PDB file of N, CA and C in Angstrom:
ATOM      1  N   UNK A   6     -16.945   1.690   2.234  1.00  0.00           N
ATOM      2  CA  UNK A   6     -16.124   1.864   3.402  1.00  0.00           C
ATOM      3  C   UNK A   6     -17.035   2.292   4.552  1.00  0.00           C
ATOM      4  N   UNK A   7     -16.881   1.633   5.669  1.00  0.00           N
ATOM      5  CA  UNK A   7     -17.712   1.937   6.828  1.00  0.00           C
ATOM      6  C   UNK A   7     -17.295   3.280   7.444  1.00  0.00           C
ATOM      7  N   UNK A   8     -18.184   3.906   8.205  1.00  0.00           N
ATOM      8  CA  UNK A   8     -17.833   5.179   8.844  1.00  0.00           C
ATOM      9  C   UNK A   8     -16.642   5.059   9.794  1.00  0.00           C
ATOM     10  N   UNK A   9     -16.541   3.914  10.481  1.00  0.00           N
ATOM     11  CA  UNK A   9     -15.409   3.723  11.395  1.00  0.00           C
ATOM     12  C   UNK A   9     -14.100   3.631  10.623  1.00  0.00           C
ATOM     13  N   UNK A  10     -14.104   2.901   9.507  1.00  0.00           N
ATOM     14  CA  UNK A  10     -12.902   2.793   8.680  1.00  0.00           C
ATOM     15  C   UNK A  10     -12.523   4.158   8.108  1.00  0.00           C
ATOM     16  N   UNK A  11     -13.516   4.942   7.701  1.00  0.00           N
ATOM     17  CA  UNK A  11     -13.253   6.279   7.183  1.00  0.00           C
ATOM     18  C   UNK A  11     -12.620   7.162   8.252  1.00  0.00           C
ATOM     19  N   UNK A  12     -13.167   7.125   9.458  1.00  0.00           N
ATOM     20  CA  UNK A  12     -12.613   7.911  10.565  1.00  0.00           C
ATOM     21  C   UNK A  12     -11.181   7.492  10.868  1.00  0.00           C
ATOM     22  N   UNK A  13     -10.932   6.193  10.924  1.00  0.00           N
ATOM     23  CA  UNK A  13      -9.588   5.709  11.213  1.00  0.00           C
ATOM     24  C   UNK A  13      -8.608   6.083  10.099  1.00  0.00           C
ATOM     25  N   UNK A  14      -9.060   6.035   8.839  1.00  0.00           N
ATOM     26  CA  UNK A  14      -8.194   6.438   7.730  1.00  0.00           C
ATOM     27  C   UNK A  14      -7.844   7.918   7.805  1.00  0.00           C
ATOM     28  N   UNK A  15      -8.821   8.758   8.143  1.00  0.00           N
ATOM     29  CA  UNK A  15      -8.550  10.192   8.256  1.00  0.00           C
ATOM     30  C   UNK A  15      -7.559  10.452   9.387  1.00  0.00           C
ATOM     31  N   UNK A  16      -7.762   9.815  10.527  1.00  0.00           N
ATOM     32  CA  UNK A  16      -6.821   9.976  11.637  1.00  0.00           C
ATOM     33  C   UNK A  16      -5.428   9.474  11.263  1.00  0.00           C
ATOM     34  N   UNK A  17      -5.373   8.363  10.556  1.00  0.00           N
ATOM     35  CA  UNK A  17      -4.092   7.795  10.137  1.00  0.00           C
ATOM     36  C   UNK A  17      -3.343   8.768   9.221  1.00  0.00           C
ATOM     37  N   UNK A  18      -4.038   9.341   8.243  1.00  0.00           N
ATOM     38  CA  UNK A  18      -3.395  10.261   7.306  1.00  0.00           C
ATOM     39  C   UNK A  18      -2.921  11.518   8.032  1.00  0.00           C
ATOM     40  N   UNK A  19      -3.732  12.024   8.946  1.00  0.00           N
ATOM     41  CA  UNK A  19      -3.374  13.239   9.671  1.00  0.00           C
ATOM     42  C   UNK A  19      -2.163  13.018  10.578  1.00  0.00           C
ATOM     43  N   UNK A  20      -2.085  11.877  11.233  1.00  0.00           N
ATOM     44  CA  UNK A  20      -1.032  11.639  12.216  1.00  0.00           C
ATOM     45  C   UNK A  20       0.135  10.814  11.688  1.00  0.00           C
ATOM     46  N   UNK A  21       0.419  10.881  10.404  1.00  0.00           N
ATOM     47  CA  UNK A  21       1.649  10.272   9.920  1.00  0.00           C
ATOM     48  C   UNK A  21       1.524   9.359   8.726  1.00  0.00           C
ATOM     49  N   UNK A  22       0.338   8.970   8.349  1.00  0.00           N
ATOM     50  CA  UNK A  22       0.182   8.068   7.218  1.00  0.00           C
ATOM     51  C   UNK A  22       0.599   8.695   5.898  1.00  0.00           C
ATOM     52  N   UNK A  23       0.379  10.001   5.759  1.00  0.00           N
ATOM     53  CA  UNK A  23       0.772  10.685   4.534  1.00  0.00           C
ATOM     54  C   UNK A  23       2.288  10.665   4.376  1.00  0.00           C
ATOM     55  N   UNK A  24       3.008  10.936   5.468  1.00  0.00           N
ATOM     56  CA  UNK A  24       4.475  10.924   5.399  1.00  0.00           C
ATOM     57  C   UNK A  24       5.010   9.524   5.144  1.00  0.00           C
ATOM     58  N   UNK A  25       4.340   8.522   5.683  1.00  0.00           N
ATOM     59  CA  UNK A  25       4.743   7.142   5.426  1.00  0.00           C
ATOM     60  C   UNK A  25       4.579   6.805   3.947  1.00  0.00           C
ATOM     61  N   UNK A  26       3.458   7.181   3.375  1.00  0.00           N
ATOM     62  CA  UNK A  26       3.208   6.919   1.956  1.00  0.00           C
ATOM     63  C   UNK A  26       4.193   7.684   1.077  1.00  0.00           C
ATOM     64  N   UNK A  27       4.492   8.918   1.428  1.00  0.00           N
ATOM     65  CA  UNK A  27       5.472   9.702   0.668  1.00  0.00           C
ATOM     66  C   UNK A  27       6.850   9.058   0.752  1.00  0.00           C
ATOM     67  N   UNK A  28       7.210   8.578   1.930  1.00  0.00           N
ATOM     68  CA  UNK A  28       8.503   7.899   2.100  1.00  0.00           C
ATOM     69  C   UNK A  28       8.612   6.659   1.231  1.00  0.00           C
ATOM     70  N   UNK A  29       7.556   5.854   1.198  1.00  0.00           N
ATOM     71  CA  UNK A  29       7.564   4.666   0.338  1.00  0.00           C
ATOM     72  C   UNK A  29       7.601   5.066  -1.133  1.00  0.00           C
ATOM     73  N   UNK A  30       6.953   6.155  -1.500  1.00  0.00           N
ATOM     74  CA  UNK A  30       6.999   6.630  -2.887  1.00  0.00           C
ATOM     75  C   UNK A  30       8.393   7.072  -3.291  1.00  0.00           C
ATOM     76  N   UNK A  31       9.069   7.782  -2.406  1.00  0.00           N
ATOM     77  CA  UNK A  31      10.446   8.196  -2.682  1.00  0.00           C
ATOM     78  C   UNK A  31      11.352   6.977  -2.789  1.00  0.00           C
ATOM     79  N   UNK A  32      11.165   6.014  -1.894  1.00  0.00           N
ATOM     80  CA  UNK A  32      11.950   4.780  -1.966  1.00  0.00           C
ATOM     81  C   UNK A  32      11.705   4.049  -3.282  1.00  0.00           C
ATOM     82  N   UNK A  33      10.470   4.038  -3.753  1.00  0.00           N
ATOM     83  CA  UNK A  33      10.148   3.375  -5.024  1.00  0.00           C
ATOM     84  C   UNK A  33      10.839   4.064  -6.185  1.00  0.00           C
ATOM     85  N   UNK A  34      10.861   5.379  -6.176  1.00  0.00           N
ATOM     86  CA  UNK A  34      11.531   6.118  -7.255  1.00  0.00           C
ATOM     87  C   UNK A  34      13.030   5.848  -7.243  1.00  0.00           C
ATOM     88  N   UNK A  35      13.633   5.837  -6.074  1.00  0.00           N
ATOM     89  CA  UNK A  35      15.067   5.561  -5.967  1.00  0.00           C
ATOM     90  C   UNK A  35      15.380   4.149  -6.452  1.00  0.00           C
ATOM     91  N   UNK A  36      14.547   3.169  -6.072  1.00  0.00           N
ATOM     92  CA  UNK A  36      14.781   1.789  -6.499  1.00  0.00           C
ATOM     93  C   UNK A  36      14.572   1.610  -7.993  1.00  0.00           C
ATOM     94  N   UNK A  37      13.687   2.410  -8.596  1.00  0.00           N
ATOM     95  CA  UNK A  37      13.392   2.258 -10.018  1.00  0.00           C
ATOM     96  C   UNK A  37      14.512   2.788 -10.910  1.00  0.00           C
ATOM     97  N   UNK A  38      15.500   3.439 -10.333  1.00  0.00           N
ATOM     98  CA  UNK A  38      16.608   3.976 -11.118  1.00  0.00           C
ATOM     99  C   UNK A  38      17.397   2.850 -11.784  1.00  0.00           C
ATOM    100  N   UNK A  39      17.539   1.741 -11.099  1.00  0.00           N
ATOM    101  CA  UNK A  39      18.266   0.608 -11.676  1.00  0.00           C
ATOM    102  C   UNK A  39      17.284  -0.440 -12.188  1.00  0.00           C
ATOM    103  N   UNK A  40      17.709  -1.199 -13.150  1.00  0.00           N
ATOM    104  CA  UNK A  40      16.855  -2.261 -13.694  1.00  0.00           C
ATOM    105  C   UNK A  40      16.623  -3.335 -12.637  1.00  0.00           C
ATOM    106  N   UNK A  41      17.612  -3.625 -11.849  1.00  0.00           N
ATOM    107  CA  UNK A  41      17.495  -4.666 -10.828  1.00  0.00           C
ATOM    108  C   UNK A  41      16.484  -4.264  -9.750  1.00  0.00           C
ATOM    109  N   UNK A  42      16.345  -2.983  -9.487  1.00  0.00           N
ATOM    110  CA  UNK A  42      15.460  -2.525  -8.428  1.00  0.00           C
ATOM    111  C   UNK A  42      14.003  -2.371  -8.824  1.00  0.00           C
ATOM    112  N   UNK A  43      13.664  -2.575 -10.096  1.00  0.00           N
ATOM    113  CA  UNK A  43      12.290  -2.338 -10.546  1.00  0.00           C
ATOM    114  C   UNK A  43      11.267  -3.221  -9.825  1.00  0.00           C
ATOM    115  N   UNK A  44      11.507  -4.534  -9.629  1.00  0.00           N
ATOM    116  CA  UNK A  44      10.503  -5.319  -8.885  1.00  0.00           C
ATOM    117  C   UNK A  44      10.301  -4.817  -7.457  1.00  0.00           C
ATOM    118  N   UNK A  45      11.384  -4.411  -6.808  1.00  0.00           N
ATOM    119  CA  UNK A  45      11.258  -3.877  -5.453  1.00  0.00           C
ATOM    120  C   UNK A  45      10.593  -2.514  -5.470  1.00  0.00           C
ATOM    121  N   UNK A  46      10.809  -1.752  -6.529  1.00  0.00           N
ATOM    122  CA  UNK A  46      10.154  -0.444  -6.646  1.00  0.00           C
ATOM    123  C   UNK A  46       8.644  -0.612  -6.751  1.00  0.00           C
ATOM    124  N   UNK A  47       8.227  -1.594  -7.522  1.00  0.00           N
ATOM    125  CA  UNK A  47       6.786  -1.849  -7.639  1.00  0.00           C
ATOM    126  C   UNK A  47       6.199  -2.260  -6.286  1.00  0.00           C
ATOM    127  N   UNK A  48       6.917  -3.118  -5.577  1.00  0.00           N
ATOM    128  CA  UNK A  48       6.452  -3.538  -4.256  1.00  0.00           C
ATOM    129  C   UNK A  48       6.407  -2.353  -3.284  1.00  0.00           C
ATOM    130  N   UNK A  49       7.422  -1.495  -3.328  1.00  0.00           N
ATOM    131  CA  UNK A  49       7.443  -0.324  -2.448  1.00  0.00           C
ATOM    132  C   UNK A  49       6.295   0.627  -2.771  1.00  0.00           C
ATOM    133  N   UNK A  50       5.980   0.777  -4.055  1.00  0.00           N
ATOM    134  CA  UNK A  50       4.848   1.623  -4.445  1.00  0.00           C
ATOM    135  C   UNK A  50       3.541   1.049  -3.902  1.00  0.00           C
ATOM    136  N   UNK A  51       3.359  -0.277  -4.021  1.00  0.00           N
ATOM    137  CA  UNK A  51       2.149  -0.916  -3.488  1.00  0.00           C
ATOM    138  C   UNK A  51       2.046  -0.735  -1.980  1.00  0.00           C
ATOM    139  N   UNK A  52       3.149  -0.884  -1.276  1.00  0.00           N
ATOM    140  CA  UNK A  52       3.143  -0.682   0.180  1.00  0.00           C
ATOM    141  C   UNK A  52       2.778   0.762   0.510  1.00  0.00           C
ATOM    142  N   UNK A  53       3.281   1.704  -0.269  1.00  0.00           N
ATOM    143  CA  UNK A  53       2.944   3.110  -0.058  1.00  0.00           C
ATOM    144  C   UNK A  53       1.466   3.381  -0.232  1.00  0.00           C
ATOM    145  N   UNK A  54       0.861   2.758  -1.236  1.00  0.00           N
ATOM    146  CA  UNK A  54      -0.588   2.921  -1.444  1.00  0.00           C
ATOM    147  C   UNK A  54      -1.355   2.324  -0.273  1.00  0.00           C
ATOM    148  N   UNK A  55      -0.946   1.147   0.169  1.00  0.00           N
ATOM    149  CA  UNK A  55      -1.627   0.527   1.313  1.00  0.00           C
ATOM    150  C   UNK A  55      -1.372   1.295   2.601  1.00  0.00           C
ATOM    151  N   UNK A  56      -0.223   1.945   2.713  1.00  0.00           N
ATOM    152  CA  UNK A  56       0.069   2.749   3.904  1.00  0.00           C
ATOM    153  C   UNK A  56      -0.764   4.019   3.940  1.00  0.00           C
ATOM    154  N   UNK A  57      -1.253   4.452   2.787  1.00  0.00           N
ATOM    155  CA  UNK A  57      -2.048   5.675   2.754  1.00  0.00           C
ATOM    156  C   UNK A  57      -3.440   5.462   3.344  1.00  0.00           C
ATOM    157  N   UNK A  58      -4.094   4.359   3.006  1.00  0.00           N
ATOM    158  CA  UNK A  58      -5.438   4.068   3.521  1.00  0.00           C
ATOM    159  C   UNK A  58      -5.494   2.619   4.001  1.00  0.00           C
ATOM    160  N   UNK A  59      -5.000   2.332   5.197  1.00  0.00           N
ATOM    161  CA  UNK A  59      -4.887   0.942   5.628  1.00  0.00           C
ATOM    162  C   UNK A  59      -6.168   0.329   6.185  1.00  0.00           C
ATOM    163  N   UNK A  60      -7.125   1.134   6.610  1.00  0.00           N
ATOM    164  CA  UNK A  60      -8.307   0.582   7.276  1.00  0.00           C
ATOM    165  C   UNK A  60      -9.448   0.379   6.294  1.00  0.00           C
ATOM    166  N   UNK A  61     -10.183  -0.713   6.470  1.00  0.00           N
ATOM    167  CA  UNK A  61     -11.334  -0.982   5.636  1.00  0.00           C
ATOM    168  C   UNK A  61     -11.067  -1.970   4.524  1.00  0.00           C
ATOM    169  N   UNK A  62      -9.836  -2.450   4.428  1.00  0.00           N
ATOM    170  CA  UNK A  62      -9.492  -3.423   3.403  1.00  0.00           C
ATOM    171  C   UNK A  62      -9.120  -4.741   4.057  1.00  0.00           C
ATOM    172  N   UNK A  63      -9.200  -5.805   3.293  1.00  0.00           N
ATOM    173  CA  UNK A  63      -8.935  -7.133   3.828  1.00  0.00           C
ATOM    174  C   UNK A  63      -7.981  -7.845   2.879  1.00  0.00           C
ATOM    175  N   UNK A  64      -7.003  -8.540   3.435  1.00  0.00           N
ATOM    176  CA  UNK A  64      -6.080  -9.328   2.627  1.00  0.00           C
ATOM    177  C   UNK A  64      -6.785 -10.605   2.177  1.00  0.00           C
ATOM    178  N   UNK A  65      -6.690 -10.889   0.891  1.00  0.00           N
ATOM    179  CA  UNK A  65      -7.342 -12.055   0.308  1.00  0.00           C
ATOM    180  C   UNK A  65      -6.289 -12.843  -0.455  1.00  0.00           C
ATOM    181  N   UNK A  66      -6.331 -14.155  -0.339  1.00  0.00           N
ATOM    182  CA  UNK A  66      -5.358 -14.974  -1.050  1.00  0.00           C
ATOM    183  C   UNK A  66      -5.603 -14.911  -2.550  1.00  0.00           C
ATOM    184  N   UNK A  67      -4.551 -15.110  -3.313  1.00  0.00           N
ATOM    185  CA  UNK A  67      -4.667 -15.078  -4.762  1.00  0.00           C
ATOM    186  C   UNK A  67      -5.573 -16.196  -5.266  1.00  0.00           C
ATOM    187  N   UNK A  68      -5.519 -17.339  -4.580  1.00  0.00           N
ATOM    188  CA  UNK A  68      -6.362 -18.464  -4.981  1.00  0.00           C
ATOM    189  C   UNK A  68      -7.844 -18.129  -4.805  1.00  0.00           C
ATOM    190  N   UNK A  69      -8.169 -17.469  -3.718  1.00  0.00           N
ATOM    191  CA  UNK A  69      -9.567 -17.080  -3.476  1.00  0.00           C
ATOM    192  C   UNK A  69     -10.028 -16.010  -4.463  1.00  0.00           C
ATOM    193  N   UNK A  70      -9.140 -15.111  -4.824  1.00  0.00           N
ATOM    194  CA  UNK A  70      -9.500 -13.995  -5.711  1.00  0.00           C
ATOM    195  C   UNK A  70      -9.613 -14.424  -7.167  1.00  0.00           C
ATOM    196  N   UNK A  71      -8.620 -15.200  -7.642  1.00  0.00           N
ATOM    197  CA  UNK A  71      -8.572 -15.534  -9.061  1.00  0.00           C
ATOM    198  C   UNK A  71      -8.911 -16.984  -9.364  1.00  0.00           C
ATOM    199  N   UNK A  72      -9.032 -17.810  -8.337  1.00  0.00           N
ATOM    200  CA  UNK A  72      -9.380 -19.195  -8.554  1.00  0.00           C
ATOM    201  C   UNK A  72      -8.207 -20.099  -8.889  1.00  0.00           C
ATOM    202  N   UNK A  73      -6.989 -19.557  -8.792  1.00  0.00           N
ATOM    203  CA  UNK A  73      -5.799 -20.355  -9.042  1.00  0.00           C
ATOM    204  C   UNK A  73      -4.710 -19.919  -8.065  1.00  0.00           C
ATOM    205  N   UNK A  74      -3.869 -20.854  -7.728  1.00  0.00           N
ATOM    206  CA  UNK A  74      -2.796 -20.573  -6.782  1.00  0.00           C
ATOM    207  C   UNK A  74      -1.573 -19.964  -7.439  1.00  0.00           C
ATOM    208  N   UNK A  75      -0.515 -19.901  -6.704  1.00  0.00           N
ATOM    209  CA  UNK A  75       0.740 -19.355  -7.233  1.00  0.00           C
ATOM    210  C   UNK A  75       1.389 -20.321  -8.195  1.00  0.00           C
TER     211      UNK A  75
END
């Protein structure tokens, strides 16, 4: 992680990123209560993790990462 990405991540967490991640975590727990909500709970948990440290990462297609498409 570059120094700029580290600085931006620290600022993000201090100014609201932690609360955003906690909110997505609570939403994931609420959705996981029902069987139907489990796929959305997993997605909400992933969004919460990405909301915690958003800088320094890059979105990559599944085909580029694993060599096969959807």
